[in-house]
XYZ file of C-alpha atoms in Angstrom:
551
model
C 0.000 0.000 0.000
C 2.977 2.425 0.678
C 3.983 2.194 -3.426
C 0.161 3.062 -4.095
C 0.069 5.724 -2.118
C 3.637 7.412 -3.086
C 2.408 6.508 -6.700
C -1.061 8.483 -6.653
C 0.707 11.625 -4.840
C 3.844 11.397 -7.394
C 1.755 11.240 -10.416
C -0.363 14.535 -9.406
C 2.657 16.973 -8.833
C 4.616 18.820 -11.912
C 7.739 17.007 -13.296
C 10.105 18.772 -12.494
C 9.218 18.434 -8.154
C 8.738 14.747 -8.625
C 12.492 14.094 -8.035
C 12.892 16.119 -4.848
C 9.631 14.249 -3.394
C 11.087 10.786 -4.086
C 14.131 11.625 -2.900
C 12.488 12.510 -0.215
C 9.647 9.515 0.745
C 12.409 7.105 -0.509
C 15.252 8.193 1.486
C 17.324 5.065 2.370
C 14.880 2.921 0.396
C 16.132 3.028 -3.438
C 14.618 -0.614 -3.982
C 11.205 1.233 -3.379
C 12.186 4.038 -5.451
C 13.166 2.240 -8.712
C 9.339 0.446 -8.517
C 7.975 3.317 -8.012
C 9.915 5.054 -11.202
C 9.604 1.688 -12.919
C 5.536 2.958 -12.580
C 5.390 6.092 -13.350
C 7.393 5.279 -16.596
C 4.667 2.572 -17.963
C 1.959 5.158 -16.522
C 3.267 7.933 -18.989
C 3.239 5.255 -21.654
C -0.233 4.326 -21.158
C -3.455 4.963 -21.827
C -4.532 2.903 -18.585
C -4.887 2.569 -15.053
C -1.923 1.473 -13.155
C -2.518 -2.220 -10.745
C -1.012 0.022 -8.083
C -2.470 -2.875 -5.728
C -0.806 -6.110 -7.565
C 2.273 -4.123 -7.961
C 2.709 -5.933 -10.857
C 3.966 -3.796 -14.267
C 3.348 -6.238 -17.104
C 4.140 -5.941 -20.499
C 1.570 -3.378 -22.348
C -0.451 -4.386 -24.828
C -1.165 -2.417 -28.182
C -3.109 0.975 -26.799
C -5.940 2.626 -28.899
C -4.382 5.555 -30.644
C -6.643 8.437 -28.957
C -8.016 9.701 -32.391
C -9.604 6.670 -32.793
C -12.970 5.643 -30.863
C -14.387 3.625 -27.834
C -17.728 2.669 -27.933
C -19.856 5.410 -28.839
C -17.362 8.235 -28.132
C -14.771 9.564 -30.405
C -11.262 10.706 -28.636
C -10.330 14.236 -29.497
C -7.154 15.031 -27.070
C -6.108 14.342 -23.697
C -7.188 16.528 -20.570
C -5.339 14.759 -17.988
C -4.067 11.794 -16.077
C -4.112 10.397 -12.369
C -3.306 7.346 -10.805
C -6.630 5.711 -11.164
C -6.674 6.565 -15.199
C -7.024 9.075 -17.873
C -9.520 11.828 -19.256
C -10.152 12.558 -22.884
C -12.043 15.186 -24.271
C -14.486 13.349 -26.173
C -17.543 13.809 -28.804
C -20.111 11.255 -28.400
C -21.311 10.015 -31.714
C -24.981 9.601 -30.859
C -26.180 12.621 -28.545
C -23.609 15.131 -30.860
C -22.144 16.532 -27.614
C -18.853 16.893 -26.194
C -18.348 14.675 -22.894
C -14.933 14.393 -20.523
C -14.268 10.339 -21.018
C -12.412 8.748 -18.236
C -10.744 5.373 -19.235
C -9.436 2.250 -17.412
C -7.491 0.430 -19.706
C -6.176 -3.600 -19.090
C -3.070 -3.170 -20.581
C -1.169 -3.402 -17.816
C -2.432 -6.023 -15.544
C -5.168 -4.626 -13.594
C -6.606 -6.296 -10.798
C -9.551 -7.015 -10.437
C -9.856 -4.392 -7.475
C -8.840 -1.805 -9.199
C -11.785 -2.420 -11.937
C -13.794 -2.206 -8.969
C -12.574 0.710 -7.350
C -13.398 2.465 -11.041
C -16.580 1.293 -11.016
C -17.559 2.476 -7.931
C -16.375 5.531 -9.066
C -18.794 5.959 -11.656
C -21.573 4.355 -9.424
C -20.863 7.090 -6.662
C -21.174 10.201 -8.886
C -24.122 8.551 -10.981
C -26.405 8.612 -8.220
C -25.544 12.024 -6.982
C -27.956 15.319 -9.259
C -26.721 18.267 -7.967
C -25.728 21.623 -9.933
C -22.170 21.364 -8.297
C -21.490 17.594 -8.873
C -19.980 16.647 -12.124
C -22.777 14.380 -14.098
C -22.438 10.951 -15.180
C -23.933 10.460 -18.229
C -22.815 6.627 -19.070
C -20.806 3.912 -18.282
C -19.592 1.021 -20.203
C -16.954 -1.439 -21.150
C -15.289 -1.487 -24.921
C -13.141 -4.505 -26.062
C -11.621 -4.692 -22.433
C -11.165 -0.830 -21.767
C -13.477 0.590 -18.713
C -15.111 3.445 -19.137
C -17.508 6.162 -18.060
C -18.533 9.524 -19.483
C -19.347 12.565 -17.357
C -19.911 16.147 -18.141
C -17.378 18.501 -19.759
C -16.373 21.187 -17.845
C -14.443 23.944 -19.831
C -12.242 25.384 -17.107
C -9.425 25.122 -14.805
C -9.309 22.635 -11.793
C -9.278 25.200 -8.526
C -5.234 23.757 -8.060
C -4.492 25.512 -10.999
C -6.540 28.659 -10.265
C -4.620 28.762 -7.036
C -0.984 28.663 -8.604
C -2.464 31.184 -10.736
C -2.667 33.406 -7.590
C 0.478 32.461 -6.322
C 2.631 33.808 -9.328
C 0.351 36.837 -9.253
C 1.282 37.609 -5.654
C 5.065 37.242 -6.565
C 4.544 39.641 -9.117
C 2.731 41.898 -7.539
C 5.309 43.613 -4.531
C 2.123 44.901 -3.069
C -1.530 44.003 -3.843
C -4.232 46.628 -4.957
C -7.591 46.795 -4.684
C -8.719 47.298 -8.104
C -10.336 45.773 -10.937
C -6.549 44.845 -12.381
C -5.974 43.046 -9.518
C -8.855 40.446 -9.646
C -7.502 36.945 -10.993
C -8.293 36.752 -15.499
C -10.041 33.398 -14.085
C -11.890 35.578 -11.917
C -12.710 37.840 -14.399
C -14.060 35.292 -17.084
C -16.688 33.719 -15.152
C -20.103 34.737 -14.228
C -19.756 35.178 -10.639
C -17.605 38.142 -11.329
C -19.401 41.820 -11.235
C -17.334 44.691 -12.760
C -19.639 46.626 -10.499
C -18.666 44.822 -7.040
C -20.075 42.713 -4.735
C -24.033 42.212 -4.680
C -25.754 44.478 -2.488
C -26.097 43.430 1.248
C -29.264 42.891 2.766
C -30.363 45.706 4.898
C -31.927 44.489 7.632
C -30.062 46.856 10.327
C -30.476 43.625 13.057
C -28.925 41.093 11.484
C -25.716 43.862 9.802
C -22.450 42.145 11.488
C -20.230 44.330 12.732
C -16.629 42.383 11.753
C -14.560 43.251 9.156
C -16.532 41.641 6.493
C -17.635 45.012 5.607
C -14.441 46.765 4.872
C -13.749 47.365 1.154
C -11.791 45.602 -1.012
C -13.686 42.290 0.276
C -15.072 41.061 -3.355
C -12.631 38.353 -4.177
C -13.854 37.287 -0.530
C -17.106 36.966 -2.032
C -16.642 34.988 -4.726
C -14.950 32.671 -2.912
C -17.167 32.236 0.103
C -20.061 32.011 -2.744
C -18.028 29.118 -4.551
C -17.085 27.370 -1.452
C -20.558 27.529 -0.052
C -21.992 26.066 -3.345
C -19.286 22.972 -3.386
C -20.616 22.562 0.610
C -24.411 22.342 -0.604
C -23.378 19.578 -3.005
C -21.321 17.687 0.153
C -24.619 18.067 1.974
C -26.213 16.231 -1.070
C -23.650 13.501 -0.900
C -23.672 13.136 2.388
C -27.586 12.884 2.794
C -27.552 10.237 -0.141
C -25.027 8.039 2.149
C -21.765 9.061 -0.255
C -18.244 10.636 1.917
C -16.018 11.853 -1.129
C -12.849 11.091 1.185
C -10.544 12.876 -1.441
C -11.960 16.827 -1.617
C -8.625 19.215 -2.637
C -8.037 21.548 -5.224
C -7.496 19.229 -7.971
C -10.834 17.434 -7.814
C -12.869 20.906 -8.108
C -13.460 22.112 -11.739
C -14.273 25.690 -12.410
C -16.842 26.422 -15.335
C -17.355 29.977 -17.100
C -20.638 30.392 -15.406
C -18.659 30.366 -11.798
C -19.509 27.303 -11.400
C -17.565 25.294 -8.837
C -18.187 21.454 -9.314
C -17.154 18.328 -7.195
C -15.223 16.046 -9.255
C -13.550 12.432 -9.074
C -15.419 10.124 -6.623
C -12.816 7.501 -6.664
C -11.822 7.443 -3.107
C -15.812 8.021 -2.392
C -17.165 5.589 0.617
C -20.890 4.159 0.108
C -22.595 3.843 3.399
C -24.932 1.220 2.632
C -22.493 -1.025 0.857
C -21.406 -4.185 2.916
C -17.593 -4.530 3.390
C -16.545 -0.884 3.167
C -15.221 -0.157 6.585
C -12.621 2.094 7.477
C -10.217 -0.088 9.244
C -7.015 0.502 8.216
C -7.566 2.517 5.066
C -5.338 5.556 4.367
C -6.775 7.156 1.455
C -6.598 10.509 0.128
C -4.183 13.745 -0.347
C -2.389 14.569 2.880
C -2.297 18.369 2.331
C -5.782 17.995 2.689
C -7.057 14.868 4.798
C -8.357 14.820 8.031
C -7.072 14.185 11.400
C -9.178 11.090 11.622
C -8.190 9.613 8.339
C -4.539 9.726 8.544
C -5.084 7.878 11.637
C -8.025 5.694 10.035
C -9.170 2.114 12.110
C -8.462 3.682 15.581
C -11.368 7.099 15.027
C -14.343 6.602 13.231
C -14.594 8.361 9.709
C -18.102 9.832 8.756
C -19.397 13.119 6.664
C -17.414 15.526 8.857
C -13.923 14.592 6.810
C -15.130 15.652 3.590
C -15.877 19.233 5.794
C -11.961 19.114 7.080
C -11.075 18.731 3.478
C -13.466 21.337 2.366
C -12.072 24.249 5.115
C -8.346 23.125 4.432
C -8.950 24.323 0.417
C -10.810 27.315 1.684
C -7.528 27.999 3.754
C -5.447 27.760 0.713
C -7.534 30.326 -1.016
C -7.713 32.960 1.896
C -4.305 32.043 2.766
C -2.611 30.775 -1.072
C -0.578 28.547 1.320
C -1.807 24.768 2.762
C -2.695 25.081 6.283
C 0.143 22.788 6.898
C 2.739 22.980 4.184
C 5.862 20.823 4.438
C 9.113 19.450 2.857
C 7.651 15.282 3.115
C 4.519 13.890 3.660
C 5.260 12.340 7.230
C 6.066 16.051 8.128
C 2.726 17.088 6.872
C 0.923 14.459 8.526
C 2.629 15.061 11.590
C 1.950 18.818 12.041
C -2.231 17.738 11.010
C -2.122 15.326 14.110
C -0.674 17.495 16.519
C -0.149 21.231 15.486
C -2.630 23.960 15.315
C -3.299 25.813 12.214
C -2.115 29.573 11.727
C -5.209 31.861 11.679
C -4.944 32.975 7.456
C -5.436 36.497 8.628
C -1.922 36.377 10.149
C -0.617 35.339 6.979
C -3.291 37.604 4.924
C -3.764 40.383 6.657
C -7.115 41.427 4.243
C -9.132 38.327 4.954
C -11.974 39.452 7.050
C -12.640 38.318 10.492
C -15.915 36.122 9.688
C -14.266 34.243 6.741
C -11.393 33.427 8.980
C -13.394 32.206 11.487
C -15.503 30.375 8.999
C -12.401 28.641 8.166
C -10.844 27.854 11.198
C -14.122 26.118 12.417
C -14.066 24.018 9.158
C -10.344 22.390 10.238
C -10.986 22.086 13.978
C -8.696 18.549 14.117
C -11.824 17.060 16.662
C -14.557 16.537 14.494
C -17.210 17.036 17.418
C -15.613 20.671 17.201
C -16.170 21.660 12.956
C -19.667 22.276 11.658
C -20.915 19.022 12.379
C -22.957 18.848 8.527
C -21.676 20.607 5.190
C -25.111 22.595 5.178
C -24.336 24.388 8.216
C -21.042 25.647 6.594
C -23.041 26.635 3.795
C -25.274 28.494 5.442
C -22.335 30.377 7.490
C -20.534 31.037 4.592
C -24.061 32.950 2.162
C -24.258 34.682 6.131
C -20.521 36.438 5.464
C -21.601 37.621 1.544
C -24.766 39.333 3.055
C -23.295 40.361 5.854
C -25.680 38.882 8.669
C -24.034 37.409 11.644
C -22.444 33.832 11.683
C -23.400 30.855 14.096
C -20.020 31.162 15.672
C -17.910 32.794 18.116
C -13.795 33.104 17.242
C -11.937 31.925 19.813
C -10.566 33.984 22.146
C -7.055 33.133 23.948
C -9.463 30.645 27.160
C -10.846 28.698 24.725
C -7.173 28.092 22.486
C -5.770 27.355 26.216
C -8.086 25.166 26.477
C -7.822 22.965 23.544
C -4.269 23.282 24.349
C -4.798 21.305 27.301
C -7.366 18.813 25.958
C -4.464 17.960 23.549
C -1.270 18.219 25.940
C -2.516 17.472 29.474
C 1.264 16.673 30.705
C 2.588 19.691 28.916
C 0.038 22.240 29.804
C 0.126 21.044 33.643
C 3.833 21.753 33.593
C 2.999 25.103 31.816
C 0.970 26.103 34.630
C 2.747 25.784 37.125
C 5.827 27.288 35.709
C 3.450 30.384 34.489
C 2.084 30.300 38.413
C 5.286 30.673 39.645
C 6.272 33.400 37.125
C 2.941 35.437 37.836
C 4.098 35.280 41.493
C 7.244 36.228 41.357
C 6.364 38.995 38.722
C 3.461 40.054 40.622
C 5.413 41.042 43.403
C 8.404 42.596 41.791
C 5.421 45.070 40.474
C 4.302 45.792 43.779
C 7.707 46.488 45.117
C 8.264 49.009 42.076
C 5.004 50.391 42.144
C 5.995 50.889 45.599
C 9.313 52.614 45.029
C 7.111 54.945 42.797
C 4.855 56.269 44.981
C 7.609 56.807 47.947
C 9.267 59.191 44.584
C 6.336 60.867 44.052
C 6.144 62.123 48.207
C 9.780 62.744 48.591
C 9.558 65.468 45.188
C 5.999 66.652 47.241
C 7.592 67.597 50.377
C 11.052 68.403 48.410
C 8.889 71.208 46.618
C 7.043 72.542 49.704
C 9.930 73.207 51.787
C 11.723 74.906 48.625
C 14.304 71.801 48.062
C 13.889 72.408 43.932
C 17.142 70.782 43.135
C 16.743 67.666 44.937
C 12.673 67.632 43.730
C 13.862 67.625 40.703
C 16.703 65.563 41.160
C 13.844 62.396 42.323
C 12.113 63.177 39.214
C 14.365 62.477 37.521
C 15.248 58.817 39.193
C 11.669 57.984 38.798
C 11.292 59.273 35.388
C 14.198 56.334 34.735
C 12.398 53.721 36.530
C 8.891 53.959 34.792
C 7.111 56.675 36.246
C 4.298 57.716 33.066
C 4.315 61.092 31.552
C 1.209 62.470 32.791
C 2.558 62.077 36.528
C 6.289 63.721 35.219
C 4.501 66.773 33.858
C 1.838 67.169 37.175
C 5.012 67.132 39.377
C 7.108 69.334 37.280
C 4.301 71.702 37.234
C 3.738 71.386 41.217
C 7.304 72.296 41.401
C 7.283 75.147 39.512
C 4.457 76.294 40.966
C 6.212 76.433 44.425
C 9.240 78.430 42.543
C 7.333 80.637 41.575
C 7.089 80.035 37.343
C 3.772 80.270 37.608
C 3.252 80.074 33.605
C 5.378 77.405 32.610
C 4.287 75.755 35.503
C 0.101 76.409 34.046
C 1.214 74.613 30.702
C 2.626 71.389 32.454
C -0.279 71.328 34.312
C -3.131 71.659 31.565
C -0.833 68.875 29.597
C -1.215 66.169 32.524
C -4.736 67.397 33.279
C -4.825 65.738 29.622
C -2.888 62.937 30.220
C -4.516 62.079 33.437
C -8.284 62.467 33.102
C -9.472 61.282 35.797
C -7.034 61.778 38.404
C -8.127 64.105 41.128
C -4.334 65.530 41.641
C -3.870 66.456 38.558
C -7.255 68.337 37.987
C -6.739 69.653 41.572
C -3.318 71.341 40.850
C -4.597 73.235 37.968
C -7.834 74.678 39.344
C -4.655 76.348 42.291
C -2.989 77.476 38.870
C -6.216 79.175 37.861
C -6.554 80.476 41.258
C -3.031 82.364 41.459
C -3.668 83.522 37.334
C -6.490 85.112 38.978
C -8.757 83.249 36.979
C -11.566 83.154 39.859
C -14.548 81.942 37.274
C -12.491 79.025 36.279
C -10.862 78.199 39.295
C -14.660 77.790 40.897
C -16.071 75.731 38.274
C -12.619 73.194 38.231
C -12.810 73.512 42.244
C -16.561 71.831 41.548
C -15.291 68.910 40.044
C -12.249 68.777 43.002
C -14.797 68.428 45.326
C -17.092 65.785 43.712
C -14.458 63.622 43.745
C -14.074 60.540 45.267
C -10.073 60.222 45.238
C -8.603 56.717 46.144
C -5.150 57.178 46.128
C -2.783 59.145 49.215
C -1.912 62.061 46.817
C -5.176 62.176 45.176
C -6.689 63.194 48.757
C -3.065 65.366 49.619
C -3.726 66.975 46.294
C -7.735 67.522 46.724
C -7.215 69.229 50.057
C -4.654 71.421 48.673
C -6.975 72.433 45.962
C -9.645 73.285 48.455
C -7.512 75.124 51.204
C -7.355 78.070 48.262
């Protein structure tokens, strides 16, 4: 099973990174490596399925040349090729329509597992109708090829869309919001509106207040209104007793209406059909599975996978980045199992707050914690394009301690006491400055009254070094000069900490005594009110109010 799976993962990445990545999963192992070479060289050479399962690369027998015809379809070129076969463009004869043909060929030894497998395939999809499910129109069998016929759709999978968006990033050095900057694939589709986003609804009650509404959010749109379509056809799937298993990039196809459509059910699980348990199954992409199915036979996989799979590509598009990228795929799998995603708005600092919490709901690693049915994500998602509140709460820093300690109970105990100690022994190094502080700020007091300037302002200056704020620095400075007799610079000091200080009765209290010697009677009564409604807690707040009032 290891060559099959390093097989369907080789086959799906550009040439040119395939020999890094085997390097890489076949480190120490070159036996493994040659097979798997030995594979993908007959796979290139064929029209076919590989038996990944038999292992067994046979000689090939003579393949159809693809201008040629199976059955009652007529090859025009090749779209593309997987491990479990390949996909013409194709015009069937009888209906006069063009058709995406996906073949299983026997020329190279295919078990009978693998015919199977391809067959279910086609049995998954054909009993699923929904607008965002790729159709299945027929299936048959011609002179020992397998084959089924599905619906054409003429645009990009969303992989490529996204590695569109990457090389626009890296040629952008910094990222308008404009009409320029909105993807061409974007641009050719329906969903796109020169004009910007639809209107929101304007019912003021149910108007979030996140940053869903700041400008620039359209792409945002589009992609919640994509993602939220694909969602409604899980929901379908999912109610019909069909898990996909494989959702990613690749397997979504994007049509010029906007369109998003579910593609390639050949991972797909059907509920009702005896003998397909999870035990010990490891199927699908890693970038993009689950928690549960990496570690499949020891958690039970349902519905809720295909929702994992479903946030993780949302992540990628908010975020143009996995939510767990890495150099192998044990490292990958690894940091799914026991590392928490980054939030995409601290790697995209424009995604708004809803989407990204959207998102990060989606790829909770419990599944007891994610929108527990793809309809609920839907609905979340159409909430963020019109703007209404979402069904969710972000976290806040409790509840990510909290999982925290679900996950790491050993860990997080030792954390806590180690933090306990540290808040202790922090807590009362603050009291014993604080302390030092406000002994400064009595010593430059009674320096000031008894005409000791120098050495006032001398201690003002030691406490200005060990923290004391500026609205404190200027009321003392100003009480100072006051008692030397600068009564004008010492009125500007004081009006700045009055500023600075708000709601402390000293500093309010010193000015109304600097109105009082400006002879500013009229404003010295009406600050004098407000000295003596209030309710000072502090030693020089009451020193201070007295003071005021002794004028």
């Amino acid at each position: 099973m290891i060559d099959e799976q390093i097989f369907d993962q080789v086959v799906q990445l550009p040439v040119g990174k395939r020999a890094a990545f085997l390097a890489s999963e076949c480190k120490d192992q070159p036996e493994l490596r040659t097979r798997i070479e030995a594979l993908i060289a007959a796979h290139e050479q064929a029209d076919s399925l590989l038996d990944t399962e038999a292992m067994a690369v046979e000689e090939t027998s003579v393949e159809r040349p693809i201008h040629q015809t199976i059955g009652d379809f007529e090859i025009i070129r090749e779209l593309g090729r997987g491990g479990m076969g390949v996909v013409y463009e194709a015009r069937q004869k009888s209906l006069k329509r063009r058709v995406a043909l996906k073949v299983l060929s026997s020329g190279l030894g295919l078990s009978s597992k693998a015919i199977l497998r391809f067959r279910r395939e086609a049995e998954a999809a054909g009993k699923l109708h929904h607008t965002n499910i790729v159709p299945i129109y027929t299936t048959g069998e011609d002179k020992g090829i397998h084959y089924y016929a599905m619906e054409l759709i003429d645009g990009p999978s969303l992989d490529a869309v996204i590695e569109d968006l990457r090389k626009q990033k890296m040629e952008a050095a910094e990222a308008r919001e404009s009409d320029a900057d909105v993807p061409s694939w974007l641009r050719k589709t329906a969903l796109y509106d020169a004009t910007g986003p639809a209107p929101a609804r304007t019912d003021a009650s149910s108007v979030s207040t996140s940053s869903t509404v700041a400008q620039g959010s359209r792409y945002f749109d589009h992609v919640a209104t994509m993602i939220a379509e694909v969602a409604d056809a899980l929901e379908h799937a999912h109610e019909h007793g069909v898990i996909h298993r494989d959702i990613k990039p690749s397997n979504l196809l994007l049509a010029p209406d906007g369109r998003l459509s579910v593609n390639d059910f050949g991972l797909a699980r059907m509920l009702e059909q005896p003998g397909m348990t999870m035990s010990g199954e490891f199927v699908g992409s890693p970038l993009y599975m689950s928690p549960e199915q990496i570690t499949a036979g020891r958690v039970t996989i349902d519905h809720r996978t295909d929702i994992y799979s479903l946030g993780a590509t949302l992540y990628e598009l908010l975020s143009l980045r996995p939510p767990f990228p890495g150099q192998s795929r044990d490292q990958v799998l690894s940091q799914i199992l026991h590392k928490e995603p980054v939030s995409t708005r601290k790697i995209n600092r424009k995604v708004p707050t809803d989407l990204d919490t959207i998102c990060m709901k989606a790829i909770e690693k419990d599944p007891d914690q994610r929108y527990q049915t793809a309809g609920q994500l839907a609905k979340d998602l159409r909430a963020y394009v019109n703007r209404h509140s979402i069904s969710i709460r972000r976290q806040g820093p409790v509840a990510r301690i909290a999982k925290l300690a679900r996950r790491n109970p050993l860990a997080t105990s030792f954390l806590a006491f180690v933090c306990a100690v540290t808040v202790f022994g922090v807590t009362a190094w603050w009291q014993r400055h604080v302390a030092r502080i406000e002994d400064i700020k009595v010593q430059i007091i009674e320096k000031a009254m008894y005409g000791e300037f120098d050495e006032a302002k001398q201690l003002l200056q030691e406490a200005e070094a060990i923290g004391l704020e500026k609205g404190w620095r200027l009321l003392l400075l100003g009480q100072i000069l006051l008692h030397e007799g600068d009564q004008i610079l010492a009125y500007d000091h004081l009006v700045e900490a009055a500023l600075k200080l708000p709601y402390e009765t000293a500093a309010y209290s010193l000015l109304a005594v600097s109105y009082y010697l400006f002879g500013r009677e009229d404003e010295y009564m009406l600050r004098l009110r407000d000295v003596y409604e209030s309710r000072p807690k502090t030693f020089l707040g009451k020193l201070f109010k007295g003071y005021a009032l002794h004028w």
